[in-house]
Short mmCIF file of C-alpha atoms in Angstrom, two decimals:
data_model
loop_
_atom_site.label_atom_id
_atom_site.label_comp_id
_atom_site.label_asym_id
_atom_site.label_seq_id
_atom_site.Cartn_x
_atom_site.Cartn_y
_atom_site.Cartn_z
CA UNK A 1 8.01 -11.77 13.69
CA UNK A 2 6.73 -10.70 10.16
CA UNK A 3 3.01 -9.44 10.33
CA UNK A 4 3.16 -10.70 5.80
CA UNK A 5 5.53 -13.12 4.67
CA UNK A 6 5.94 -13.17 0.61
CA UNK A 7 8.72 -15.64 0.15
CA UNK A 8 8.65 -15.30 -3.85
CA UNK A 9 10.89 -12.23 -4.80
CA UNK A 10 10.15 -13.24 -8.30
CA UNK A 11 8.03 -15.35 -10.32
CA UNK A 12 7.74 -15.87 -14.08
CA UNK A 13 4.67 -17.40 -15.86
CA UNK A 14 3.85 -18.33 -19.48
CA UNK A 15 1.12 -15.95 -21.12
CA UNK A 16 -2.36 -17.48 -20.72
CA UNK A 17 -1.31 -19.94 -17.87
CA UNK A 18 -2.47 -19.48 -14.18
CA UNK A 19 0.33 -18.78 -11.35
CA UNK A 20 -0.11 -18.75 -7.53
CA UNK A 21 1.66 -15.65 -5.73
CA UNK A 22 2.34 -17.22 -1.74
CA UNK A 23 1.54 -15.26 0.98
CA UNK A 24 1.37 -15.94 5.43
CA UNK A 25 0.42 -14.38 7.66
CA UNK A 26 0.73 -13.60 11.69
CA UNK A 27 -2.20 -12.38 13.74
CA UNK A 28 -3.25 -13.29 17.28
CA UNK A 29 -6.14 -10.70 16.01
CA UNK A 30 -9.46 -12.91 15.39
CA UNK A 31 -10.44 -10.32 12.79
CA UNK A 32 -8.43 -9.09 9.94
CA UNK A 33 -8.06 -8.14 6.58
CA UNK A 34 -6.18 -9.34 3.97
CA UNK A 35 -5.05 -7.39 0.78
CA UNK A 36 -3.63 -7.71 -2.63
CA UNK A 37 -1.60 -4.89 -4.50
CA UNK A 38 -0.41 -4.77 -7.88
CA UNK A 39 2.05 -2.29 -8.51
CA UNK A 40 3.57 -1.61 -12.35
CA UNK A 41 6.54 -0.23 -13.02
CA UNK A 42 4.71 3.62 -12.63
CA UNK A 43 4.62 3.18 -9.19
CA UNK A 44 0.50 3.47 -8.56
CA UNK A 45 -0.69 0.70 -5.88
CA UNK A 46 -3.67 -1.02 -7.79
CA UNK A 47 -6.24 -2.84 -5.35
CA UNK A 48 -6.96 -6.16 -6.75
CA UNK A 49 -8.95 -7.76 -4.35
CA UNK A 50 -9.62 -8.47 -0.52
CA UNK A 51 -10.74 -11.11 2.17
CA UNK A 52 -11.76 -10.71 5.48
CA UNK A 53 -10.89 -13.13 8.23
CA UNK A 54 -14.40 -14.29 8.32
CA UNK A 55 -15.65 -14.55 4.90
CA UNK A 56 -16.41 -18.31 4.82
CA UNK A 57 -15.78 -18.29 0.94
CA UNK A 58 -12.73 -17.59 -1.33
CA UNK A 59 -12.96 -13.67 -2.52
CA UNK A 60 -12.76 -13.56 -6.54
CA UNK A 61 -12.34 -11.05 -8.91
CA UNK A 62 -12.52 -11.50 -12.49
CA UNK A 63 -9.38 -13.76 -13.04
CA UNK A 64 -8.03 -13.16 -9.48
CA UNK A 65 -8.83 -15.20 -6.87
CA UNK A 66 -7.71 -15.63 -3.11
CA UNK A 67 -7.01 -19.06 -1.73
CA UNK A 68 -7.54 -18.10 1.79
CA UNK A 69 -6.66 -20.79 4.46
CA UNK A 70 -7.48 -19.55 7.35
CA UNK A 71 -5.67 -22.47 9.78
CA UNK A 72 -2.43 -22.33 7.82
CA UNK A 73 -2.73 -18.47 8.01
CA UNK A 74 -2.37 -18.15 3.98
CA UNK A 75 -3.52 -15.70 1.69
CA UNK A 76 -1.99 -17.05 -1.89
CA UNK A 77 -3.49 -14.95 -4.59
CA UNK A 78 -4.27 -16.81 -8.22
CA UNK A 79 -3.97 -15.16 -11.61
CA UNK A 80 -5.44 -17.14 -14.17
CA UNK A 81 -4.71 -16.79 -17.70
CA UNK A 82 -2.50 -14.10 -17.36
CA UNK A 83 -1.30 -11.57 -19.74
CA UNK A 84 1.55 -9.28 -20.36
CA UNK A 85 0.11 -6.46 -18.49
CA UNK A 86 0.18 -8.68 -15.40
CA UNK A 87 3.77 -8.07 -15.07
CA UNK A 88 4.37 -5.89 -12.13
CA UNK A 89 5.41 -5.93 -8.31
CA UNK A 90 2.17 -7.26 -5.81
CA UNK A 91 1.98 -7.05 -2.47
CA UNK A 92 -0.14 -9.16 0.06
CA UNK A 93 -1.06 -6.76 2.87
CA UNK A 94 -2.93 -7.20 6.23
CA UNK A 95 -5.01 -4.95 8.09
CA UNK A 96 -5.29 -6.29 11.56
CA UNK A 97 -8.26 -5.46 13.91
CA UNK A 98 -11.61 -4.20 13.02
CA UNK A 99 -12.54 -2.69 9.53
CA UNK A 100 -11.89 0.81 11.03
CA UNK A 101 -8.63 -0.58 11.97
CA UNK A 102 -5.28 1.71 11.06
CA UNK A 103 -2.71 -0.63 11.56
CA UNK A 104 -1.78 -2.11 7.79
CA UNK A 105 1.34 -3.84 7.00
CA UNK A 106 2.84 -4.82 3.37
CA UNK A 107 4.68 -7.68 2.46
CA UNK A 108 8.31 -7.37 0.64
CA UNK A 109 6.26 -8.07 -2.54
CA UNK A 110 6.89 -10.59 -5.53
CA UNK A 111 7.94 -9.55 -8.77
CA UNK A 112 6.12 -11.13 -11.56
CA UNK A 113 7.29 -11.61 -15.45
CA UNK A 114 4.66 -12.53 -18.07
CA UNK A 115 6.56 -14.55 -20.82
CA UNK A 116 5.06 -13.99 -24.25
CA UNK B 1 -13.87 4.81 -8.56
CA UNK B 2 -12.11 6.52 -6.03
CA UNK B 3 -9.36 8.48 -7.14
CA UNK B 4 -6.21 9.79 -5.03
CA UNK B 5 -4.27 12.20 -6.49
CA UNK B 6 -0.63 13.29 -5.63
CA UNK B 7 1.30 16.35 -6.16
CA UNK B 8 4.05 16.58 -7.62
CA UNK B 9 4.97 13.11 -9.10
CA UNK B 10 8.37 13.99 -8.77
CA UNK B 11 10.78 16.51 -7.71
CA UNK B 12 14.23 17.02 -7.22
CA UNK B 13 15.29 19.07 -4.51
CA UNK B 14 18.95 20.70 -2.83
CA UNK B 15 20.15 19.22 0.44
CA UNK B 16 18.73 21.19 3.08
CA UNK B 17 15.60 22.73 1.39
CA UNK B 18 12.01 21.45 2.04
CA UNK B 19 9.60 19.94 0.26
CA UNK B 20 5.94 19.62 0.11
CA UNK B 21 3.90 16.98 -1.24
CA UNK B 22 0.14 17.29 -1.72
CA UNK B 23 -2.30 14.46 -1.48
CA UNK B 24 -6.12 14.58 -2.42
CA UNK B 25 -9.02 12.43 -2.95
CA UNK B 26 -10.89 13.62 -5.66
CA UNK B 27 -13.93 12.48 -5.73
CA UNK B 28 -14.84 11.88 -2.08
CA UNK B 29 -14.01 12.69 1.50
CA UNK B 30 -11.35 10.88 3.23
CA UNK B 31 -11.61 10.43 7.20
CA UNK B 32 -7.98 9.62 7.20
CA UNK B 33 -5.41 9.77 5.15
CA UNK B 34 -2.51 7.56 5.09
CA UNK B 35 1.93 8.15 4.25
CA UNK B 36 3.93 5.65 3.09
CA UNK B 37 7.63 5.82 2.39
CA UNK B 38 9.11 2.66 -0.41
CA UNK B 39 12.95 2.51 -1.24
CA UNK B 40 13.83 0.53 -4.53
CA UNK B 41 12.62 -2.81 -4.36
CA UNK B 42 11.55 -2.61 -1.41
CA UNK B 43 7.86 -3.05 0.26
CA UNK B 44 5.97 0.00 1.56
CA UNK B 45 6.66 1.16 4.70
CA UNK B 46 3.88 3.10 7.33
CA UNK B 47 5.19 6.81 8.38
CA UNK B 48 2.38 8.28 9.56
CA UNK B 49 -1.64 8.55 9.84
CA UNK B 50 -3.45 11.31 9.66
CA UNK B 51 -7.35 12.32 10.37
CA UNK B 52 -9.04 15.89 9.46
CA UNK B 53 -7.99 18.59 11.87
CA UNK B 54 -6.15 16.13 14.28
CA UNK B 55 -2.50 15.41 14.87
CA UNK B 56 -1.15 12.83 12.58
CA UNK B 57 0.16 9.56 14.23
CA UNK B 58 3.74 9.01 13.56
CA UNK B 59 4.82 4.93 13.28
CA UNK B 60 8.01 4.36 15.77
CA UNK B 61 11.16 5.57 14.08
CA UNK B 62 9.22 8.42 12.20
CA UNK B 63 10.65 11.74 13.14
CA UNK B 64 7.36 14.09 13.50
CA UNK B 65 9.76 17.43 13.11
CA UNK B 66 11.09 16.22 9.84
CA UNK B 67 8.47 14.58 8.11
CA UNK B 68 4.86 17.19 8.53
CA UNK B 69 1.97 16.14 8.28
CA UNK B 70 -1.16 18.07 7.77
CA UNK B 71 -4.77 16.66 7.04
CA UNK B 72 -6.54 20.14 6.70
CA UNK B 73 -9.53 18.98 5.13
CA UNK B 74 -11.36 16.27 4.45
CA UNK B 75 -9.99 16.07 0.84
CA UNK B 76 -6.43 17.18 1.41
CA UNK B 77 -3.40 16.12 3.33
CA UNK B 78 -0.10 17.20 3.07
CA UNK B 79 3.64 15.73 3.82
CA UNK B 80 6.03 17.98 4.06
CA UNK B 81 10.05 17.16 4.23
CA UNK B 82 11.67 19.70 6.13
CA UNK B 83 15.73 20.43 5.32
CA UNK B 84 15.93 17.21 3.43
CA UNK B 85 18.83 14.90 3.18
CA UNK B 86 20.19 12.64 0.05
CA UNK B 87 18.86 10.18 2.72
CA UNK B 88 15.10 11.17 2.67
CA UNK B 89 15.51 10.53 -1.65
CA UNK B 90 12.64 7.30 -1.75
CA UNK B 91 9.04 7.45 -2.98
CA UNK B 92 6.66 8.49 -1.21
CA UNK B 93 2.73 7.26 -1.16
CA UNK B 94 -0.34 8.35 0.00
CA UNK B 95 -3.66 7.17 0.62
CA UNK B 96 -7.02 7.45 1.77
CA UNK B 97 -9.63 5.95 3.62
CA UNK B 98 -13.48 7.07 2.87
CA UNK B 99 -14.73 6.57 5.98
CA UNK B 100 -14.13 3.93 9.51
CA UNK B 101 -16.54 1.45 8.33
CA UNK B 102 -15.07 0.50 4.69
CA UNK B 103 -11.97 -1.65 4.87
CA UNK B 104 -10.66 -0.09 1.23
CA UNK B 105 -7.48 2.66 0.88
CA UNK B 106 -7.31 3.99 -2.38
CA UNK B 107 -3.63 5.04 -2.84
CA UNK B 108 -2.10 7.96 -4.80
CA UNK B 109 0.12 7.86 -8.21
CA UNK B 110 3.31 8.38 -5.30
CA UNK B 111 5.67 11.23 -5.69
CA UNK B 112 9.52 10.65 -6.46
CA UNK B 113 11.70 12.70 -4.39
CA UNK B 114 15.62 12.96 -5.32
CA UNK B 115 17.67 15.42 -2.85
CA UNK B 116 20.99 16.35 -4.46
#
């Protein structure tokens, strides 16, 4: 079974409106970690923000946010009012085990197009 | 913030040569270091681990004699591709962990390898 399941190859949004980005999950592991990449067209991974399987709230970060839902094993990542520059590749990723834990595993990623 | 650099960001190389690609953390010391391979469109896939002066850990399906990894300080790791093949063409990502007890990577700019 898939350890991240991105079932979005691509998205498009209107500038300045919000857009969800879906991501699952599959862990028997009680703790975890769960990631989100953006990568632009350069190729750099860009860490946009993380939540840990027991963090009782929602991790933010400036206009991203992470609707984590811990019994449906989702990790769906919210851009509000997003721009241009948002336009890139992102990947949900997973670390399973504890923090120290080496075993990390992407999604297939969802491309995202900013419409002016 | 942390800052992973890689070396070259691209290079194009003859069937049957080698390559070497340098990763470093800039700005602070990285208990392990971390290789991805990523084919067009495609998410980022694990080869190998590696932790200062130990063996790297190859994922299943990695061949250890082809792809070479060594972590020879704290700030340094390098992958080597030894006679490469049109097949081994893909980018290739680093990156690094500060220490066991942060749940952060910081990953590299990636290096595009082409073997004619």
């Amino acid at each position: 079974a898939q350890k991240i399941t991105q079932t979005q190859p691509g998205m498009f949004v209107q500038e300045k409106e919000a857009v969800t980005l879906d991501c699952t999950y599959d862990t028997s592991d009680p703790s975890y970690g769960l990631f989100w990449y953006k990568q632009p067209s350069s190729g750099e991974m860009i860490f946009l923000i993380y939540q840990g399987s027991y963090d009782q709230q929602n991790a933010t970060e400036g206009r991203y946010s992470l609707n984590f839902q811990k019994a449906r094993k989702s990790a769906n990542l919210v851009i509000s009012a997003s721009q241009l520059g948002d336009s890139a590749m992102y990947f949900c990723a997973m670390r399973e085990g504890s923090v120290g834990g080496n075993q990390f595993y992407f999604g297939t990623g969802t491309s995202l197009t900013v419409i002016p | 913030g942390a800052v992973v650099s890689q070396h070259p960001s691209w290079v194009i190389c003859k069937s049957g040569t080698s390559v070497k690609i340098e990763c470093r953390s800039l700005d602070f010391q990285a208990t392990t270091m971390f290789w991805y391979r990523q084919f067009p469109k495609q998410s980022l896939m694990l080869m190998a681990t590696s932790n200062e002066g130990s063996k790297a850990t190859y994922e299943q399906g990695v061949e250890k004699d082809k792809f070479l990894i060594n972590h020879a300080s704290l700030t340094l790791s390098t992958l080597t591709v030894t006679s490469a093949h049109p097949e081994d063409s893909s980018f290739y990502i680093c990156s690094a962990r500060e220490s066991d007890i942060t749940y952060e990577q910081y990953f590299g700019p990636g290096t595009r390898l082409t073997v004619t």
